[in-house]
Amino acid sequence: MTRTSPASSTALPSLPHWEAIPDDLPAAIRTIKHALQGRIAASGRTVEEVFAVIEARVRAEVADIAAAKARGETVWPVIDYTDIAAGSVSAEQLAYLHRRGCLVVRGHFDRDTAAAWDRDIVDYVDSNRFFENYRGPGDDFFGSVGSKPEIYPIYWSQAQMQARQSDRMATVQGFLNHQWRHESDGVQWFDPDRDSLYPDRIRRRPEGANSNGLGTHLDPGTLDLWMTQAYQQAFRHLFDGTVEQYDPWDASHRTAGPQYPGSTMCSAFRTFQGWTALSDMDHDQGVLHTVPIPEAMGYLMLRPLLSDVADDDMCGVTVNRVFPASQQWHSVLLEALTGIPDVKAGDSVWWHCDMIHSVAPVRDQKGWGNVMYIPAAPWCPRNEAYAASVRKAFITGSSPSDFPDEDYERSWPNRFQLDDLNAVGRRGLGIDD
Ligand SMILES: [Fe+2]
């Protein structure tokens, strides 16, 4: 543990910070909570007062979402790919995207392309006898359906790489990245026009599937969000008496600092998590939900500091498991949980990296539920470092280091090859600048 003061707030007491997981977690939680409470008090405000500011902002959005649902409106913003590509997204649409922090891109790829990719994935795994060789889930983060997996630990198919390095993907990622503030204090925190091609898995959930879904959680980190110096600076406005200035779209201090390792950690900084639909999916067939309120992160960060939470409890957040959003501590947020509208193959779905999300359960699913996970992960120090390990995994056909080392594709001859990379792909993997 070391102490230093952020240069901008030297009048306030400094915060202890741990750049790696503390040895004594309960003691570290007590220490950081006490320090954060003390820092807020030294700013001349109380924790309750600061929390009330965020809570009022969030409650207003929860009410707005409930009213929109009551009117039968679609809560998720929907923008046509053609408008993004033409630069003709209206100011009103942009404002709504900022307010809700999530987006469906209609017609991101045409349906024939998406359907061909879906078939390509089936051919790819069949031709390499994937199901015969499948050894079961490499982690317990997602369940599986029957003997066939729902999540394919496959990273290097032609379909995935063609999508990742496509101009249409780069166009949407750039549009999304530009919604963030990526420069401040003379620092460019990330390059909005270059993505790092974060490789992730595939989900193919068959007709008739039963799935328990995935509970409400968020993915940006765990205790490191309060305990490392970089995140303390990123969330500085919550803890230094300037809560009104907290901006969930400010990437300052978010793209270079360390993270606490864990089985669910994403090494990349993602402006948006996302996936591309490879089948049509109706809104009531076990689909993604979010709490579409980016400012809710302020609520999640401040809630453990209130006096009704035990001294060594961060509202259930701990290392090596996903950050839970729970009825016990976050019930007001969960009221706003909202599913995506119906999507078609070729549409893509995006949500701000700090937002609460879940996957609804489904019984006897109608139609397939197939997606390729492709986020927006712009070039920045953190993503550049991870790209070095991605390059190695790509060359050898291994599982990327963020995922279990199942390595199914190493001997698969028809995986995507180095020579298949275009200029976007080469820059994304850091082969060209
Ligand atoms: Fe997640």
Short mmCIF file of C-alpha atoms and ligand atoms in Angstrom, two decimals:
data_model
loop_
_atom_site.label_atom_id
_atom_site.label_comp_id
_atom_site.label_asym_id
_atom_site.label_seq_id
_atom_site.Cartn_x
_atom_site.Cartn_y
_atom_site.Cartn_z
CA MET A 1 0.00 0.00 0.00
CA THR A 2 1.31 3.44 -0.91
CA ARG A 3 -0.02 6.94 -0.59
CA THR A 4 0.17 9.68 -3.16
CA SER A 5 -2.05 12.62 -3.94
CA PRO A 6 -3.64 13.28 -7.30
CA ALA A 7 -2.15 16.58 -8.39
CA SER A 8 -5.52 18.24 -8.89
CA SER A 9 -6.83 17.66 -5.38
CA THR A 10 -3.88 18.15 -3.08
CA ALA A 11 -6.01 19.96 -0.51
CA LEU A 12 -7.90 16.76 0.25
CA PRO A 13 -6.45 13.82 2.17
CA SER A 14 -4.71 11.34 -0.10
CA LEU A 15 -6.09 7.87 -0.70
CA PRO A 16 -4.28 4.63 0.05
CA HIS A 17 -4.06 2.45 -3.02
CA TRP A 18 -3.11 -1.10 -3.86
CA GLU A 19 -1.79 -1.75 -7.35
CA ALA A 20 -2.18 -5.51 -6.87
CA ILE A 21 -4.76 -7.49 -4.90
CA PRO A 22 -4.25 -6.73 -1.18
CA ASP A 23 -3.22 -9.67 1.00
CA ASP A 24 -5.83 -8.90 3.64
CA LEU A 25 -8.97 -8.04 1.70
CA PRO A 26 -11.32 -7.23 4.63
CA ALA A 27 -8.69 -4.93 6.16
CA ALA A 28 -8.09 -3.20 2.82
CA ILE A 29 -11.84 -2.72 2.29
CA ARG A 30 -12.16 -1.15 5.76
CA THR A 31 -9.18 1.08 5.05
CA ILE A 32 -10.34 2.30 1.64
CA LYS A 33 -13.92 2.89 2.77
CA HIS A 34 -12.72 4.94 5.73
CA ALA A 35 -10.36 6.92 3.47
CA LEU A 36 -13.03 7.60 0.83
CA GLN A 37 -15.52 8.67 3.49
CA GLY A 38 -12.87 10.93 5.01
CA ARG A 39 -12.00 12.46 1.66
CA ILE A 40 -15.64 13.26 0.90
CA ALA A 41 -16.04 14.76 4.41
CA ALA A 42 -12.92 16.89 3.91
CA SER A 43 -14.48 18.31 0.72
CA GLY A 44 -17.19 19.82 2.93
CA ARG A 45 -19.98 17.41 2.00
CA THR A 46 -21.33 14.25 3.57
CA VAL A 47 -21.38 10.84 1.93
CA GLU A 48 -25.16 10.88 2.22
CA GLU A 49 -25.38 14.23 0.45
CA VAL A 50 -23.08 13.13 -2.40
CA PHE A 51 -24.95 9.86 -2.79
CA ALA A 52 -28.27 11.73 -2.85
CA VAL A 53 -27.09 13.77 -5.86
CA ILE A 54 -26.38 10.63 -7.88
CA GLU A 55 -29.47 8.87 -6.59
CA ALA A 56 -31.70 11.74 -7.73
CA ARG A 57 -30.14 11.67 -11.22
CA VAL A 58 -30.59 7.94 -11.44
CA ARG A 59 -34.14 7.92 -10.07
CA ALA A 60 -35.18 10.50 -12.67
CA GLU A 61 -33.93 8.15 -15.40
CA VAL A 62 -35.58 5.12 -13.82
CA ALA A 63 -38.88 7.03 -13.85
CA ASP A 64 -38.36 8.13 -17.44
CA ILE A 65 -37.71 4.55 -18.53
CA ALA A 66 -40.80 3.30 -16.70
CA ALA A 67 -42.90 6.00 -18.40
CA ALA A 68 -41.50 5.11 -21.82
CA LYS A 69 -42.33 1.45 -21.23
CA ALA A 70 -45.85 2.39 -20.13
CA ARG A 71 -46.31 4.28 -23.39
CA GLY A 72 -45.20 1.20 -25.27
CA GLU A 73 -42.03 2.84 -26.59
CA THR A 74 -38.75 1.09 -27.31
CA VAL A 75 -36.31 2.15 -24.60
CA TRP A 76 -33.16 1.00 -26.40
CA PRO A 77 -31.89 3.54 -28.93
CA VAL A 78 -31.92 2.17 -32.48
CA ILE A 79 -29.83 3.73 -35.25
CA ASP A 80 -29.49 2.55 -38.85
CA TYR A 81 -26.02 1.63 -40.02
CA THR A 82 -26.52 3.74 -43.11
CA ASP A 83 -26.93 6.86 -40.96
CA ILE A 84 -23.75 6.08 -39.00
CA ALA A 85 -21.82 5.50 -42.22
CA ALA A 86 -23.19 8.69 -43.79
CA GLY A 87 -22.55 10.78 -40.68
CA SER A 88 -26.23 11.70 -40.65
CA VAL A 89 -27.16 10.58 -37.12
CA SER A 90 -29.26 13.41 -35.68
CA ALA A 91 -28.33 15.44 -32.60
CA GLU A 92 -31.46 14.07 -30.96
CA GLN A 93 -30.40 10.46 -31.62
CA LEU A 94 -26.93 11.19 -30.25
CA ALA A 95 -28.37 12.74 -27.11
CA TYR A 96 -30.55 9.70 -26.57
CA LEU A 97 -27.59 7.36 -27.09
CA HIS A 98 -25.72 9.27 -24.36
CA ARG A 99 -28.68 9.15 -22.07
CA ARG A 100 -29.29 5.41 -22.44
CA GLY A 101 -25.73 4.20 -23.01
CA CYS A 102 -26.79 1.39 -25.32
CA LEU A 103 -27.65 0.93 -28.95
CA VAL A 104 -28.98 -1.40 -31.59
CA VAL A 105 -27.37 -0.80 -34.98
CA ARG A 106 -29.89 -1.89 -37.60
CA GLY A 107 -28.47 -3.42 -40.72
CA HIS A 108 -24.89 -3.26 -39.49
CA PHE A 109 -24.27 -6.14 -41.87
CA ASP A 110 -26.73 -7.37 -44.43
CA ARG A 111 -28.66 -10.46 -43.53
CA ASP A 112 -27.08 -12.61 -46.21
CA THR A 113 -23.62 -11.82 -44.90
CA ALA A 114 -24.62 -12.64 -41.32
CA ALA A 115 -26.34 -15.87 -42.39
CA ALA A 116 -23.27 -16.88 -44.40
CA TRP A 117 -21.05 -16.22 -41.38
CA ASP A 118 -23.31 -18.38 -39.22
CA ARG A 119 -23.03 -21.25 -41.74
CA ASP A 120 -19.29 -20.69 -42.00
CA ILE A 121 -18.93 -21.17 -38.25
CA VAL A 122 -20.90 -24.43 -38.39
CA ASP A 123 -18.74 -25.67 -41.27
CA TYR A 124 -15.60 -24.61 -39.44
CA VAL A 125 -16.36 -26.48 -36.23
CA ASP A 126 -17.83 -29.51 -38.04
CA SER A 127 -14.88 -29.87 -40.38
CA ASN A 128 -12.61 -29.95 -37.33
CA ARG A 129 -14.76 -32.40 -35.33
CA PHE A 130 -15.23 -29.85 -32.57
CA PHE A 131 -18.25 -31.52 -30.97
CA GLU A 132 -16.57 -34.94 -30.90
CA ASN A 133 -13.56 -33.41 -29.18
CA TYR A 134 -15.37 -30.98 -26.91
CA ARG A 135 -14.16 -31.40 -23.31
CA GLY A 136 -16.83 -29.39 -21.50
CA PRO A 137 -16.85 -25.80 -20.33
CA GLY A 138 -13.42 -24.37 -19.58
CA ASP A 139 -14.92 -22.09 -17.00
CA ASP A 140 -18.22 -21.87 -15.18
CA PHE A 141 -19.11 -18.38 -16.36
CA PHE A 142 -21.64 -19.64 -18.88
CA GLY A 143 -23.63 -22.84 -18.68
CA SER A 144 -23.95 -25.28 -21.52
CA VAL A 145 -26.99 -26.87 -23.11
CA GLY A 146 -26.95 -30.64 -23.14
CA SER A 147 -23.72 -32.12 -24.44
CA LYS A 148 -23.18 -29.42 -27.01
CA PRO A 149 -21.86 -26.12 -25.74
CA GLU A 150 -23.86 -22.94 -26.05
CA ILE A 151 -20.69 -20.87 -25.90
CA TYR A 152 -18.12 -22.03 -28.45
CA PRO A 153 -14.57 -21.31 -27.24
CA ILE A 154 -13.65 -20.52 -30.83
CA TYR A 155 -11.80 -17.33 -31.76
CA TRP A 156 -10.16 -17.60 -35.16
CA SER A 157 -12.82 -18.56 -37.71
CA GLN A 158 -12.97 -16.75 -41.02
CA ALA A 159 -16.36 -15.39 -40.02
CA GLN A 160 -15.18 -13.81 -36.78
CA MET A 161 -12.04 -12.30 -38.23
CA GLN A 162 -13.80 -11.02 -41.34
CA ALA A 163 -16.31 -9.26 -39.10
CA ARG A 164 -13.63 -7.89 -36.75
CA GLN A 165 -11.53 -6.42 -39.54
CA SER A 166 -14.39 -5.22 -41.72
CA ASP A 167 -14.78 -1.57 -42.65
CA ARG A 168 -18.38 -1.68 -41.45
CA MET A 169 -17.25 -2.80 -37.99
CA ALA A 170 -14.55 -0.12 -37.88
CA THR A 171 -17.12 2.51 -38.85
CA VAL A 172 -19.46 1.60 -35.99
CA GLN A 173 -16.65 1.20 -33.45
CA GLY A 174 -15.28 4.61 -34.40
CA PHE A 175 -18.73 6.16 -34.07
CA LEU A 176 -19.16 4.62 -30.62
CA ASN A 177 -15.65 5.49 -29.43
CA HIS A 178 -16.21 9.11 -30.40
CA GLN A 179 -19.08 9.31 -27.91
CA TRP A 180 -16.43 9.22 -25.17
CA ARG A 181 -14.13 12.01 -24.09
CA HIS A 182 -10.78 10.57 -25.12
CA GLU A 183 -8.46 13.55 -24.58
CA SER A 184 -7.90 15.67 -21.47
CA ASP A 185 -5.00 17.40 -19.73
CA GLY A 186 -2.94 17.02 -22.90
CA VAL A 187 -3.27 13.22 -22.85
CA GLN A 188 -4.92 11.14 -25.55
CA TRP A 189 -6.39 8.33 -23.47
CA PHE A 190 -7.27 6.29 -26.53
CA ASP A 191 -7.36 6.52 -30.32
CA PRO A 192 -11.04 6.44 -31.27
CA ASP A 193 -10.27 5.55 -34.89
CA ARG A 194 -8.27 2.39 -34.29
CA ASP A 195 -9.71 -0.73 -32.69
CA SER A 196 -7.69 -3.54 -31.14
CA LEU A 197 -9.86 -6.42 -32.46
CA TYR A 198 -10.50 -7.96 -29.03
CA PRO A 199 -11.07 -11.68 -29.77
CA ASP A 200 -13.97 -13.26 -27.94
CA ARG A 201 -16.17 -16.32 -28.32
CA ILE A 202 -19.34 -17.28 -30.17
CA ARG A 203 -22.72 -18.18 -28.78
CA ARG A 204 -24.98 -20.52 -30.73
CA ARG A 205 -28.09 -21.37 -28.74
CA PRO A 206 -30.37 -23.77 -30.59
CA GLU A 207 -34.10 -23.83 -31.06
CA GLY A 208 -35.82 -25.49 -28.12
CA ALA A 209 -33.04 -24.57 -25.71
CA ASN A 210 -33.66 -24.00 -22.04
CA SER A 211 -31.31 -21.54 -20.41
CA ASN A 212 -31.17 -20.00 -16.97
CA GLY A 213 -29.63 -16.86 -18.41
CA LEU A 214 -27.11 -14.74 -16.56
CA GLY A 215 -27.82 -12.58 -13.51
CA THR A 216 -27.44 -8.81 -13.32
CA HIS A 217 -23.78 -7.84 -13.18
CA LEU A 218 -21.19 -5.54 -14.64
CA ASP A 219 -17.80 -6.22 -16.14
CA PRO A 220 -15.38 -3.26 -15.82
CA GLY A 221 -13.61 -4.56 -12.71
CA THR A 222 -14.04 -5.49 -9.06
CA LEU A 223 -12.34 -4.04 -5.99
CA ASP A 224 -9.69 -2.45 -8.23
CA LEU A 225 -12.31 0.13 -9.18
CA TRP A 226 -11.93 1.61 -5.68
CA MET A 227 -8.42 0.49 -4.81
CA THR A 228 -6.01 1.30 -7.64
CA GLN A 229 -4.72 4.80 -8.13
CA ALA A 230 -5.76 5.04 -11.77
CA TYR A 231 -9.38 4.11 -11.05
CA GLN A 232 -9.43 6.44 -8.06
CA GLN A 233 -8.49 9.20 -10.48
CA ALA A 234 -11.00 8.02 -13.07
CA PHE A 235 -13.81 8.20 -10.50
CA ARG A 236 -12.32 11.27 -8.77
CA HIS A 237 -15.45 13.41 -8.95
CA LEU A 238 -17.40 10.91 -6.86
CA PHE A 239 -14.95 11.24 -3.99
CA ASP A 240 -13.73 14.85 -3.98
CA GLY A 241 -16.90 16.86 -3.51
CA THR A 242 -17.54 17.49 -7.21
CA VAL A 243 -20.04 14.72 -7.84
CA GLU A 244 -22.01 16.95 -10.21
CA GLN A 245 -19.09 16.75 -12.62
CA TYR A 246 -19.01 12.95 -12.71
CA ASP A 247 -19.16 11.99 -16.38
CA PRO A 248 -19.54 8.32 -17.31
CA TRP A 249 -18.23 9.17 -20.80
CA ASP A 250 -14.85 10.45 -19.63
CA ALA A 251 -12.04 7.95 -20.35
CA SER A 252 -9.42 9.87 -18.34
CA HIS A 253 -7.17 7.53 -16.33
CA ARG A 254 -9.05 4.44 -17.51
CA THR A 255 -6.84 3.11 -20.26
CA ALA A 256 -3.41 2.42 -18.78
CA GLY A 257 -3.71 1.42 -15.14
CA PRO A 258 -3.46 -2.08 -13.69
CA GLN A 259 -6.39 -4.42 -13.06
CA TYR A 260 -6.86 -7.09 -10.45
CA PRO A 261 -6.60 -10.47 -12.19
CA GLY A 262 -9.54 -12.85 -12.09
CA SER A 263 -11.26 -15.48 -14.16
CA THR A 264 -13.81 -12.99 -15.50
CA MET A 265 -11.41 -10.09 -16.08
CA CYS A 266 -11.28 -8.41 -19.48
CA SER A 267 -7.76 -7.12 -20.09
CA ALA A 268 -8.98 -4.63 -22.67
CA PHE A 269 -10.52 -1.24 -22.14
CA ARG A 270 -13.83 -1.37 -23.94
CA THR A 271 -15.88 1.75 -24.61
CA PHE A 272 -18.82 -0.53 -25.38
CA GLN A 273 -19.39 -4.22 -25.02
CA GLY A 274 -21.12 -5.63 -28.01
CA TRP A 275 -22.20 -8.47 -30.20
CA THR A 276 -23.35 -9.01 -33.74
CA ALA A 277 -26.46 -11.09 -34.33
CA LEU A 278 -26.07 -14.14 -36.58
CA SER A 279 -29.72 -15.12 -36.29
CA ASP A 280 -33.01 -13.31 -35.81
CA MET A 281 -33.92 -13.06 -32.13
CA ASP A 282 -37.21 -11.95 -30.65
CA HIS A 283 -37.19 -9.76 -27.55
CA ASP A 284 -38.75 -12.46 -25.36
CA GLN A 285 -36.36 -15.29 -26.22
CA GLY A 286 -33.76 -15.05 -23.48
CA VAL A 287 -32.05 -11.91 -24.73
CA LEU A 288 -29.71 -9.29 -23.31
CA HIS A 289 -31.04 -6.75 -20.84
CA THR A 290 -29.33 -3.64 -19.48
CA VAL A 291 -30.01 -0.99 -16.90
CA PRO A 292 -29.74 1.75 -19.54
CA ILE A 293 -28.43 4.49 -17.26
CA PRO A 294 -24.69 5.17 -17.55
CA GLU A 295 -24.70 7.32 -14.38
CA ALA A 296 -25.75 4.25 -12.39
CA MET A 297 -22.02 3.51 -12.09
CA GLY A 298 -21.78 6.45 -9.71
CA TYR A 299 -24.50 4.87 -7.60
CA LEU A 300 -22.71 1.50 -7.61
CA MET A 301 -19.42 3.13 -6.57
CA LEU A 302 -20.87 5.24 -3.75
CA ARG A 303 -23.46 2.86 -2.32
CA PRO A 304 -20.94 0.82 -0.22
CA LEU A 305 -19.88 3.98 1.61
CA LEU A 306 -23.27 4.47 3.27
CA SER A 307 -23.54 3.54 6.93
CA ASP A 308 -25.89 0.57 6.48
CA VAL A 309 -23.20 -1.49 4.75
CA ALA A 310 -20.74 -3.48 6.91
CA ASP A 311 -17.24 -2.02 7.18
CA ASP A 312 -15.65 -4.87 5.25
CA ASP A 313 -18.35 -5.20 2.58
CA MET A 314 -18.43 -3.46 -0.79
CA CYS A 315 -22.06 -4.46 -1.44
CA GLY A 316 -20.90 -7.93 -2.39
CA VAL A 317 -18.10 -6.95 -4.76
CA THR A 318 -14.95 -9.00 -4.31
CA VAL A 319 -12.05 -10.21 -6.40
CA ASN A 320 -12.26 -13.14 -8.80
CA ARG A 321 -15.99 -12.98 -9.35
CA VAL A 322 -18.14 -10.65 -11.39
CA PHE A 323 -19.40 -7.40 -9.90
CA PRO A 324 -22.99 -8.20 -8.83
CA ALA A 325 -25.95 -5.83 -9.04
CA SER A 326 -28.33 -7.08 -6.37
CA GLN A 327 -31.83 -6.56 -5.07
CA GLN A 328 -30.33 -6.08 -1.61
CA TRP A 329 -28.28 -3.01 -2.53
CA HIS A 330 -29.35 -1.84 -5.96
CA SER A 331 -33.07 -2.51 -6.22
CA VAL A 332 -33.88 0.96 -7.54
CA LEU A 333 -31.49 0.42 -10.45
CA LEU A 334 -32.87 -3.01 -11.27
CA GLU A 335 -36.34 -1.52 -11.75
CA ALA A 336 -35.01 -0.09 -15.01
CA LEU A 337 -33.75 -3.40 -16.41
CA THR A 338 -34.74 -3.35 -20.08
CA GLY A 339 -34.36 -5.94 -22.82
CA ILE A 340 -33.31 -5.33 -26.39
CA PRO A 341 -36.02 -5.06 -29.03
CA ASP A 342 -36.35 -7.80 -31.67
CA VAL A 343 -33.17 -8.01 -33.71
CA LYS A 344 -32.41 -9.50 -37.10
CA ALA A 345 -29.31 -11.31 -38.25
CA GLY A 346 -26.76 -8.64 -39.13
CA ASP A 347 -27.91 -6.13 -36.51
CA SER A 348 -25.44 -5.39 -33.72
CA VAL A 349 -26.05 -4.59 -30.05
CA TRP A 350 -23.86 -2.36 -27.84
CA TRP A 351 -23.78 -1.21 -24.23
CA HIS A 352 -21.53 1.13 -22.23
CA CYS A 353 -18.80 -0.88 -20.53
CA ASP A 354 -19.88 0.15 -17.00
CA MET A 355 -23.55 -0.69 -17.39
CA ILE A 356 -25.41 -3.39 -15.50
CA HIS A 357 -26.56 -6.18 -17.79
CA SER A 358 -28.07 -9.64 -17.70
CA VAL A 359 -29.35 -12.35 -20.01
CA ALA A 360 -32.95 -13.38 -19.46
CA PRO A 361 -33.83 -17.04 -18.92
CA VAL A 362 -35.69 -18.87 -21.67
CA ARG A 363 -37.66 -22.09 -21.93
CA ASP A 364 -38.10 -23.88 -25.25
CA GLN A 365 -36.49 -21.09 -27.21
CA LYS A 366 -38.09 -20.13 -30.51
CA GLY A 367 -35.50 -19.89 -33.24
CA TRP A 368 -31.76 -19.75 -32.82
CA GLY A 369 -29.89 -17.32 -30.61
CA ASN A 370 -26.54 -16.85 -32.32
CA VAL A 371 -24.08 -14.04 -31.75
CA MET A 372 -20.44 -13.13 -32.26
CA TYR A 373 -19.09 -11.11 -29.34
CA ILE A 374 -17.23 -8.14 -30.80
CA PRO A 375 -16.79 -5.08 -28.58
CA ALA A 376 -15.36 -1.62 -29.24
CA ALA A 377 -11.86 -1.73 -27.73
CA PRO A 378 -9.95 1.30 -29.00
CA TRP A 379 -6.16 1.48 -29.20
CA CYS A 380 -4.70 2.63 -25.86
CA PRO A 381 -1.79 1.52 -23.65
CA ARG A 382 -3.82 -1.25 -22.04
CA ASN A 383 -5.12 -2.60 -25.33
CA GLU A 384 -1.75 -2.28 -27.02
CA ALA A 385 -0.23 -4.44 -24.28
CA TYR A 386 -2.97 -7.04 -24.62
CA ALA A 387 -2.64 -7.00 -28.43
CA ALA A 388 0.87 -8.43 -28.05
CA SER A 389 -0.56 -11.55 -26.43
CA VAL A 390 -3.43 -11.64 -28.92
CA ARG A 391 -0.92 -11.69 -31.81
CA LYS A 392 0.78 -14.75 -30.33
CA ALA A 393 -2.54 -16.52 -29.81
CA PHE A 394 -3.60 -15.64 -33.36
CA ILE A 395 -0.40 -16.97 -34.94
CA THR A 396 -0.63 -20.30 -33.09
CA GLY A 397 -4.42 -20.61 -33.09
CA SER A 398 -4.50 -20.60 -29.29
CA SER A 399 -7.19 -19.28 -26.96
CA PRO A 400 -6.48 -15.62 -26.09
CA SER A 401 -5.01 -15.15 -22.62
CA ASP A 402 -8.21 -13.65 -21.16
CA PHE A 403 -9.94 -17.00 -21.70
CA PRO A 404 -9.41 -20.59 -20.51
CA ASP A 405 -6.54 -22.20 -22.42
CA GLU A 406 -8.68 -24.70 -24.29
CA ASP A 407 -6.77 -24.15 -27.54
CA TYR A 408 -9.08 -26.15 -29.82
CA GLU A 409 -8.05 -24.39 -33.00
CA ARG A 410 -4.26 -24.91 -32.99
CA SER A 411 -4.40 -27.84 -35.40
CA TRP A 412 -7.36 -26.61 -37.44
CA PRO A 413 -6.03 -25.98 -40.95
CA ASN A 414 -8.84 -23.73 -42.15
CA ARG A 415 -8.61 -21.08 -39.46
CA PHE A 416 -8.05 -17.46 -40.46
CA GLN A 417 -4.40 -16.89 -41.41
CA LEU A 418 -1.91 -14.06 -41.23
CA ASP A 419 -2.16 -13.57 -44.99
CA ASP A 420 -5.90 -13.07 -44.67
CA LEU A 421 -5.48 -9.86 -42.64
CA ASN A 422 -6.37 -6.59 -44.32
CA ALA A 423 -5.06 -3.16 -43.29
CA VAL A 424 -7.66 -2.81 -40.50
CA GLY A 425 -6.76 -6.23 -39.14
CA ARG A 426 -3.02 -5.58 -39.27
CA ARG A 427 -3.37 -2.31 -37.38
CA GLY A 428 -5.78 -3.86 -34.91
CA LEU A 429 -3.34 -6.58 -34.01
CA GLY A 430 -0.46 -4.10 -33.85
CA ILE A 431 1.37 -5.63 -36.81
CA ASP A 432 1.30 -2.27 -38.64
CA ASP A 433 1.09 1.16 -36.99
FE FE B 1 -21.14 -9.40 -18.70
#
